[in-house]
Structures are given as structure tokens and as C-alpha cells.
Coordinates of C-alpha atoms in Angstrom, one line a residue:
X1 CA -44.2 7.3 144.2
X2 CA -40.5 7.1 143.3
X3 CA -38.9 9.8 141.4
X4 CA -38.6 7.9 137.9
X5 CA -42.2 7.1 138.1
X6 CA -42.6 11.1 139.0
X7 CA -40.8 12.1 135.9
X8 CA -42.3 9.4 133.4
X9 CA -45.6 10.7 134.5
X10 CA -44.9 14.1 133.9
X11 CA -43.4 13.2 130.6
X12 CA -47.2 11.4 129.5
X13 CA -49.0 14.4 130.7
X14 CA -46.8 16.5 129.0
X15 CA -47.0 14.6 125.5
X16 CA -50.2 14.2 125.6
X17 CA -51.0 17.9 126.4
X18 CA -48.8 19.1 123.5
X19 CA -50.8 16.5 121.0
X20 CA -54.2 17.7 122.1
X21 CA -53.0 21.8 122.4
X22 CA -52.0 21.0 118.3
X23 CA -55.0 19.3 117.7
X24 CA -57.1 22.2 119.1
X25 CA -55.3 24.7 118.1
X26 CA -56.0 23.4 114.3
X27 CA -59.3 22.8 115.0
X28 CA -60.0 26.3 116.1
X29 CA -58.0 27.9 113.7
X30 CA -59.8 29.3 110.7
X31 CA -59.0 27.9 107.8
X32 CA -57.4 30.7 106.6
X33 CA -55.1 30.4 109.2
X34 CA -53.6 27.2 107.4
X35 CA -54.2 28.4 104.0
X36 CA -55.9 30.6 101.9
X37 CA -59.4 28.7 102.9
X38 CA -60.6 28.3 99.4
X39 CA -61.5 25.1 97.6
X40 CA -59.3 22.9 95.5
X41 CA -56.3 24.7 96.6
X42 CA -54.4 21.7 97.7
X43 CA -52.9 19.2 95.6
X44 CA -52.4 15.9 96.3
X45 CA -56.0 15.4 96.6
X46 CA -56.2 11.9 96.5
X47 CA -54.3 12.0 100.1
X48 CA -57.9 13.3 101.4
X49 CA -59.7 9.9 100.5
X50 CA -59.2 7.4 103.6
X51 CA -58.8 3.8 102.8
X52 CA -60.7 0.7 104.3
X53 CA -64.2 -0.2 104.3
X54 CA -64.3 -0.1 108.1
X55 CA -63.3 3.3 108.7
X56 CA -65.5 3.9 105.5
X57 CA -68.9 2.6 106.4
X58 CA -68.3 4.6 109.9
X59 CA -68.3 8.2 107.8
X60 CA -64.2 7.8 108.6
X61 CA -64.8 8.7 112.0
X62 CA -61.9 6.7 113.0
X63 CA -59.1 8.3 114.9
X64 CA -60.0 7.2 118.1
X65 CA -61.4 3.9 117.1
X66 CA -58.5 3.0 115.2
X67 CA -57.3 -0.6 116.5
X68 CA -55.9 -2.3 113.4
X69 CA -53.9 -1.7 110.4
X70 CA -56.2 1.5 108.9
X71 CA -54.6 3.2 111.9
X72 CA -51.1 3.6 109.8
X73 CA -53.7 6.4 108.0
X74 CA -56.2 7.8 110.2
X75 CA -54.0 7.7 113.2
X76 CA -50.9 6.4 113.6
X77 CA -51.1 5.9 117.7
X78 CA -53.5 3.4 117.0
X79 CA -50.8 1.1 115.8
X80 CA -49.8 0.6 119.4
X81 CA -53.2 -1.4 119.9
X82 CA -52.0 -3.7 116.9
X83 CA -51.4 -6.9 118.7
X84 CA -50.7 -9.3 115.4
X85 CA -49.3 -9.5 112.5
X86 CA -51.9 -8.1 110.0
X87 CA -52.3 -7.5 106.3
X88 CA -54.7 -5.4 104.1
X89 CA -56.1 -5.0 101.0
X90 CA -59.0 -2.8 99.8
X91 CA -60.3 -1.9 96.4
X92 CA -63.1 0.9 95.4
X93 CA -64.3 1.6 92.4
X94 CA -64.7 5.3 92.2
X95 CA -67.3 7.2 90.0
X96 CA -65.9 8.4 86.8
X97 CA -63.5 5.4 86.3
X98 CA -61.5 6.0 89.3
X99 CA -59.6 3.3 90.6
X100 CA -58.6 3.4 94.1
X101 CA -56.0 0.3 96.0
X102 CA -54.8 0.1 99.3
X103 CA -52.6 -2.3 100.5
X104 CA -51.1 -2.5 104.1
X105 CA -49.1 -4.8 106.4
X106 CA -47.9 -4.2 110.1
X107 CA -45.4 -6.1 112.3
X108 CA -46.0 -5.7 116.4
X109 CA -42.3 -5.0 117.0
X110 CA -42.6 -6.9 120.2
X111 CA -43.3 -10.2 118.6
X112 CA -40.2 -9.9 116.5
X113 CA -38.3 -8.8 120.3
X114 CA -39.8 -11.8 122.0
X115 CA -38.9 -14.2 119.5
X116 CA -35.2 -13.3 119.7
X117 CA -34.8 -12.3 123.4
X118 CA -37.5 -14.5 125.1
X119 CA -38.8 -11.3 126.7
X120 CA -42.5 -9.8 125.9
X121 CA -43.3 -6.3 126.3
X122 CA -46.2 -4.2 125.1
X123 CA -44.6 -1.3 124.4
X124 CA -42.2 -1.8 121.9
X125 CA -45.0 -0.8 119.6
X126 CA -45.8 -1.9 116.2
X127 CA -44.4 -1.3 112.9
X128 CA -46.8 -0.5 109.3
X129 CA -46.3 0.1 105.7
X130 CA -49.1 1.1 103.5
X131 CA -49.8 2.3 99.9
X132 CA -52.1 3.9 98.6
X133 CA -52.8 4.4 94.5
X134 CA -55.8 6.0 92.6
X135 CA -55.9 5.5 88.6
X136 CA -57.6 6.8 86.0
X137 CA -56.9 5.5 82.6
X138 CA -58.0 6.2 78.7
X139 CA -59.1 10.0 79.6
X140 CA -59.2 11.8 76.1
X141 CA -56.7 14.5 75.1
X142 CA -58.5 17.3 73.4
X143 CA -57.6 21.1 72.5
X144 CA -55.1 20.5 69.9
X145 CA -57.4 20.9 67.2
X146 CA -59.9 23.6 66.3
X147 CA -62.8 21.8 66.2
X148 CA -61.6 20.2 70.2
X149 CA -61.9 16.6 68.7
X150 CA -60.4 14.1 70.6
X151 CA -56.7 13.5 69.3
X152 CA -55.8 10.7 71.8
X153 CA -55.8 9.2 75.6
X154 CA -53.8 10.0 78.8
X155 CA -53.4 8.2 82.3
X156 CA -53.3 9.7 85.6
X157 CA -51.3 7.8 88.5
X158 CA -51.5 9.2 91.9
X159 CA -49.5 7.0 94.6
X160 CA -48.2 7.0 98.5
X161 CA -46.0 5.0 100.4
X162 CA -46.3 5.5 104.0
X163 CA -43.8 4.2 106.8
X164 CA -45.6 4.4 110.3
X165 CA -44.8 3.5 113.9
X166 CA -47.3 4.2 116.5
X167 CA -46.2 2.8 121.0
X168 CA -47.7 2.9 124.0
X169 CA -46.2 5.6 126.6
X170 CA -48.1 4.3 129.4
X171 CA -51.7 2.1 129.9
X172 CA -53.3 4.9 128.8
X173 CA -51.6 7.1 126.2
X174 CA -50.2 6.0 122.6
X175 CA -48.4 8.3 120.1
X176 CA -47.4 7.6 116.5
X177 CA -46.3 8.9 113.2
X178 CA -45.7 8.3 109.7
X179 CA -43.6 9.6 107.0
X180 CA -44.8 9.4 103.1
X181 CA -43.0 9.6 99.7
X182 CA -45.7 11.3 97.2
X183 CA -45.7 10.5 93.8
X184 CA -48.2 11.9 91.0
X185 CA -48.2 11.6 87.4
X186 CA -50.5 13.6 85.0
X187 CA -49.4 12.7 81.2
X188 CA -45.8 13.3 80.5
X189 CA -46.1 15.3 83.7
X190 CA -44.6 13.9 87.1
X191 CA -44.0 15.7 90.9
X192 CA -42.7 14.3 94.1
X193 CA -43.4 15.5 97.6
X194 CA -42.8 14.6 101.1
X195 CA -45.1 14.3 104.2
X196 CA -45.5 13.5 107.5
X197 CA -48.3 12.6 110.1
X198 CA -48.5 12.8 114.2
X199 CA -51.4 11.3 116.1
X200 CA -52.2 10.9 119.8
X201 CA -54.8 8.5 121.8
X202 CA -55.7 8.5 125.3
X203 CA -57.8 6.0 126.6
X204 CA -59.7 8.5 129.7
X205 CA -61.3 4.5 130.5
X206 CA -62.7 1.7 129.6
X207 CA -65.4 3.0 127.5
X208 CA -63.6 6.7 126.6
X209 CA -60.9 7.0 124.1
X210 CA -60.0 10.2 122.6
X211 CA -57.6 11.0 120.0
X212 CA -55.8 14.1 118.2
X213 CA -53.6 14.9 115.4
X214 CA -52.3 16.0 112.2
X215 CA -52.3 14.7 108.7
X216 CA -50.1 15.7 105.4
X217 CA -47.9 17.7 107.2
X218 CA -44.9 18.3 104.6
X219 CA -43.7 20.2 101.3
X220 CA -45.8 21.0 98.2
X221 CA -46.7 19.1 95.7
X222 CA -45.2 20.0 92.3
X223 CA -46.8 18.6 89.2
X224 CA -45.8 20.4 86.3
X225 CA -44.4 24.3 86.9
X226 CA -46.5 24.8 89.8
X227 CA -46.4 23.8 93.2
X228 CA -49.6 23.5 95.5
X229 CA -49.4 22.7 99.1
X230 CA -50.8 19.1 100.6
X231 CA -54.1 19.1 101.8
X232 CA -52.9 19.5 105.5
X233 CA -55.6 18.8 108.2
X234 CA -55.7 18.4 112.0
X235 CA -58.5 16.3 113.9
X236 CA -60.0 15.7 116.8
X237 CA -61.4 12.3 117.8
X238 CA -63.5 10.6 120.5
X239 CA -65.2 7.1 120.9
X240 CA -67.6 5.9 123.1
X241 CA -68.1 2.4 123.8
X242 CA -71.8 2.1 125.2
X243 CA -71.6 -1.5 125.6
X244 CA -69.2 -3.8 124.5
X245 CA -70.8 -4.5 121.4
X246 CA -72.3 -0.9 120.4
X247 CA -69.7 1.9 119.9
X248 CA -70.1 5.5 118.6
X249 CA -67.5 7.9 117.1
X250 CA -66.7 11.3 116.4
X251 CA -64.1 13.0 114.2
X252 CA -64.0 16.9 113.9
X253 CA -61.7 18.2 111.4
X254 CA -60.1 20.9 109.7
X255 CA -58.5 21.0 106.3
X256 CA -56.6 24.1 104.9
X257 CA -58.9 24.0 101.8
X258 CA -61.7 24.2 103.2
X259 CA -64.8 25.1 106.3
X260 CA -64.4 22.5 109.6
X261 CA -65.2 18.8 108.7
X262 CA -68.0 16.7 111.0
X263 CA -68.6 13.0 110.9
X264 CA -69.5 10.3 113.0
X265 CA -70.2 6.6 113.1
X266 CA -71.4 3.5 114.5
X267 CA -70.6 -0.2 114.8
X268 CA -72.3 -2.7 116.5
X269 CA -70.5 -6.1 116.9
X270 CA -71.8 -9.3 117.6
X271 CA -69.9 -12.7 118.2
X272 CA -71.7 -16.0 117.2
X273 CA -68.4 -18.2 117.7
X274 CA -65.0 -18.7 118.5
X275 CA -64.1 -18.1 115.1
X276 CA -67.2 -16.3 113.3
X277 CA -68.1 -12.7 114.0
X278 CA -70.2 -10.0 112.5
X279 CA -70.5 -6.0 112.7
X280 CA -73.1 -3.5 111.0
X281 CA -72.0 0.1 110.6
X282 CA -73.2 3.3 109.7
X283 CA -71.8 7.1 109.5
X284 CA -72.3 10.7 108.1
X285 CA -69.5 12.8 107.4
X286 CA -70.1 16.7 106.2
X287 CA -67.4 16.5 103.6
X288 CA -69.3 14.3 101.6
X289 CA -71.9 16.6 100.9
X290 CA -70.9 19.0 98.2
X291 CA -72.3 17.1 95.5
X292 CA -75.7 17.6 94.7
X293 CA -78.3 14.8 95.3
X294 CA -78.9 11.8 98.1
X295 CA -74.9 11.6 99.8
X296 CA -73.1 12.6 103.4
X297 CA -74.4 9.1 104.6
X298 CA -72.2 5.4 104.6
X299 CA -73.5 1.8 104.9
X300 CA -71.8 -1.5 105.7
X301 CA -71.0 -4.5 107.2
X302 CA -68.1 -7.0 108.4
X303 CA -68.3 -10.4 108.6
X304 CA -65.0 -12.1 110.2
X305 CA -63.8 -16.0 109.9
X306 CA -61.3 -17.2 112.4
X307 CA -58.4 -14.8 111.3
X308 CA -59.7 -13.1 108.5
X309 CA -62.3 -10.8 107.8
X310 CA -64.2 -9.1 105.1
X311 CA -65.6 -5.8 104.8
X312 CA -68.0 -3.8 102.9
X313 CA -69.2 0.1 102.5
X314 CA -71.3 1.9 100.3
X315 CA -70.9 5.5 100.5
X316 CA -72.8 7.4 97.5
X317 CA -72.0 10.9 96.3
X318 CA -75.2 12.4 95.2
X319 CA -75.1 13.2 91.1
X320 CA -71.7 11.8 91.2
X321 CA -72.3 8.4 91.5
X322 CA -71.8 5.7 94.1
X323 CA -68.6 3.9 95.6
X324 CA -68.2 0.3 97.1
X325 CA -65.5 -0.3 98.9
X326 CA -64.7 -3.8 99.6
X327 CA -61.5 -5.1 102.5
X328 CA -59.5 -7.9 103.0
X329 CA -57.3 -8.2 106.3
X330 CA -55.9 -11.0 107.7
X331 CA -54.1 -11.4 110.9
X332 CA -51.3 -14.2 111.6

């Protein structure tokens, strides 16, 4: 072993050591350690919901699964596996009127490199964008009156914009990140605020992957006079392949506002075709609990056509109400 392969080596170990020391030592931290550890403390909430009816149907035990474009939230290492050009869109319509859109499109970087230099490589990494936006419209205005009558209607607007960039170090580590412009708007109220997220995978072997990161790392945000931190959370991830068409996940994580988080998922894949595939999913995930009535659990299914494929989940929330969450990607 030369001495450049000695060093670049060294240098995985040592990147992938530091990612997994932060992602323990946020895990282990109590959650007053990253916050005051009470509920609803964070604003920015919205940031907490994770897009894709994949990840979704799994109970968002996704980190180390993450292989396509939903990686540019729930981990951006995960990008490096991005092979493709792909693009996404999801919709899911939330209880109490909520409206919740996510749109995404990456760029392997070393398809744009090959095309102008002739030369492929698989780590040049790949390249995302994604937006996120939850709505709420014609929510009555009241206490202006005496007798609280309605006097009118407001909107709420909640929107992110993520760049992300996640590369291969070696065949079996990947880091990424992403940085994210926050906007919110409450009324004649509006706040901006800044984040960033860092992600880690390691693929132990063929069937192992683990993962480890953080998420909403980045000033407060400021709607109105007040400012309230982001809803900051590190995780943990494994996945398990049992055979090649079964897989199992875990996520553990920890969010400022509130006790340790738990969920994990399954997927089992099969391939009829060339060109026409199906999966069946299922998860739990803790955080979905707090609502009283049947909820924690997540439903769904994939079915994929040649380069496209569509995706479904159906995650309830006890008294709440239910959500379906429907995906589109495509991959050119």
C-alpha cells in the first residue's frame, strides 16, 4: 500500500468517525442538551414532516435506505447512489386542510462531466434541488369582536428550498449536505431563516448499510417579534438487506423538542419485467403517536413502469385524521 492510498484511507476512516461520533453524540444527548426538551418549542415545524411516499410508507426510516432523490431530505449522502437524472413530485393532503407539495430534481454530476470530457467517474457525485411547501388557506380570523365572531380569513404559507450535494469518498463511504432558505408566512406576518444538513453512509457490505447525521442545523426562525429555533435533530440509521428483494430499516432519532424518536420499515420488491416492477411497504415510527386513537403505523405500495414510478402511503393519525400521500419520479 502506497503512501497516497495510506493517507486517503486514513482520511475515510477519519470522516466517517467524526459523522458517526456527531450522530451519537446527538443521539445520546438528552434532549435538553439541544434545547429546552419541551414540546412545540421549535418553529419551522413543517421542516419535521418528510416528503415522498416511499420513505413514508416505511415509517421514514430512511437514512440508510436512501438511494434516490428523497435522499436530498433524509440524507444527503445518499445522493451519491443517484445514478440518473431523476425528478419528483409528491402531494398529501393533510388533515385539517393542510396542503403539503414536494417537488425535486437531481443531476449525477458525472453525467454532465462525461458528456463534455469523454471521461466517467463515479465520484463526482450528484447534484439536487428540492422544495418543499405546506398550505393552509381560508382559516377564520376571530377576536376582534366581543362576541369572537368570525370577522374574516387568513392563509398560512410555509416553504423551503434546499440545495444538496451528497459523493462517494471511497466504495464504501458517501458524505453529503444541504443548505436551505426558510420562508414562512402567517397573515401579514413573514420570517426568513437559514439551515443546513450533514449526512454520512457506510456501506459495512453488501447487505449492511448504515447511516448518521444531522438535520435543520441553522439560525431561528423569526415570524413576527419572536424568534424560535429550527427543529434541529440528529439520527442514526441502519438497513439490512435480507435478501435482495426483502429489506428492513431502522432510524433512531433525536429532536431538540422532544424524547428520542423510533421507527422502522420494510420493503419487499419484486420484478416481473424488464420494465415493470412492484414493492409493498410497511413502517412504525414513535413520533406519530401523540394523537389519540389507531396511528404510529404506515401502509403502501409502488408500482414502477420502465422509467417511472408511482407511489403510495397511507399513514393515519389517530383522532386527527388520515394522510395519503401519493409520488411521482421519473428518471431520464
Amino acid at each position: 500500500m502506497d503512501m497516497d492510498t495510506r493517507m486517503l484511507e486514513r482520511g475515510r476512516r477519519a470522516a466517517w468517525a467524526a459523522a458517526l461520533l456527531l450522530g451519537l453524540l446527538l443521539a445520546s444527548a438528552p434532549a435538553s442538551a439541544l434545547g429546552d426538551g419541551s414540546r412545540g418549542t421549535s418553529g419551522a415545524a413543517f421542516l419535521k414532516i418528510g416528503p415522498g411516499a416511499r420513505p413514508a410508507a416505511m415509517g421514514e426510516a430512511y437514512s440508510a435506505v436512501a438511494d434516490d432523490i428523497h435522499a436530498v431530505y433524509y440524507n444527503p449522502a445518499g445522493l451519491a447512489r443517484v445514478g440518473a437524472w431523476e425528478l419528483t413530485g409528491m402531494h398529501d393532503r393533510y388533515f385539517q386542510g393542510l396542503d403539503y407539495n414536494f417537488i425535486a430534481f437531481a443531476v449525477p454530476v458525472s453525467r454532465l462531466v462525461s458528456r463534455s470530457t469523454g471521461v466517467w467517474s463515479e465520484y463526482a457525485g450528484t447534484v439536487a434541488v428540492g422544495v418543499y411547501d405546506l398550505a393552509v388557506d381560508g382559516m377564520e380570523r376571530r377576536g376582534e369582536t366581543d362576541t369572537n365572531e368570525p370577522t374574516g380569513t387568513f392563509e398560512s404559507d410555509d416553504m423551503a428550498i434546499a440545495l444538496a450535494y451528497g459523493r462517494r469518498i471511497d466504495e464504501k463511504l458517501s458524505l453529503g449536505g444541504a443548505g436551505k432558505i426558510i420562508r414562512q408566512s402567517l397573515d401579514d406576518r413573514h420570517g426568513t431563516a437559514f439551515a443546513a444538513d450533514l449526512g454520512a453512509l457506510y456501506q459495512l457490505d453488501k447487505r449492511l448499510t448504515l447511516a448518521a447525521g444531522v438535520r435543520h442545523l441553522g439560525t431561528g426562525a423569526k415570524l413576527g417579534g419572536e424568534s424560535d429555533p429550527l427543529p434541529l435533530t440528529g439520527y442514526l440509521g441502519a438497513a439490512y438487506r435480507l435478501r435482495e428483494p426483502l429489506t428492513f430499516s431502522l432510524d433512531l432519532g433525536v429532536p431538540r423538542d422532544r424524547v428520542p424518536t423510533v421507527s422502522v420499515g420494510t420493503e419487499y420488491t419484486r420484478k416481473f419485467s424488464d420494465d415493470l416492477r412492484a414493492a409493498l411497504r410497511a413502517g412504525y415510527f414513535t413520533r406519530n403517536t401523540d394523537a389519540d386513537g389507531f396511528n404510529g403505523v404506515s401502509l403502501g405500495f409502488g408500482l414502477g413502469f420502465g422509467r417511472a414510478g408511482f407511489d403510495f402511503a397511507w399513514v393515519p393519525f389517530g383522532d386527527l385524521g388520515n394522510t395519503f400521500r401519493y409520488s411521482l419520479l421519473l428518471k431520464f
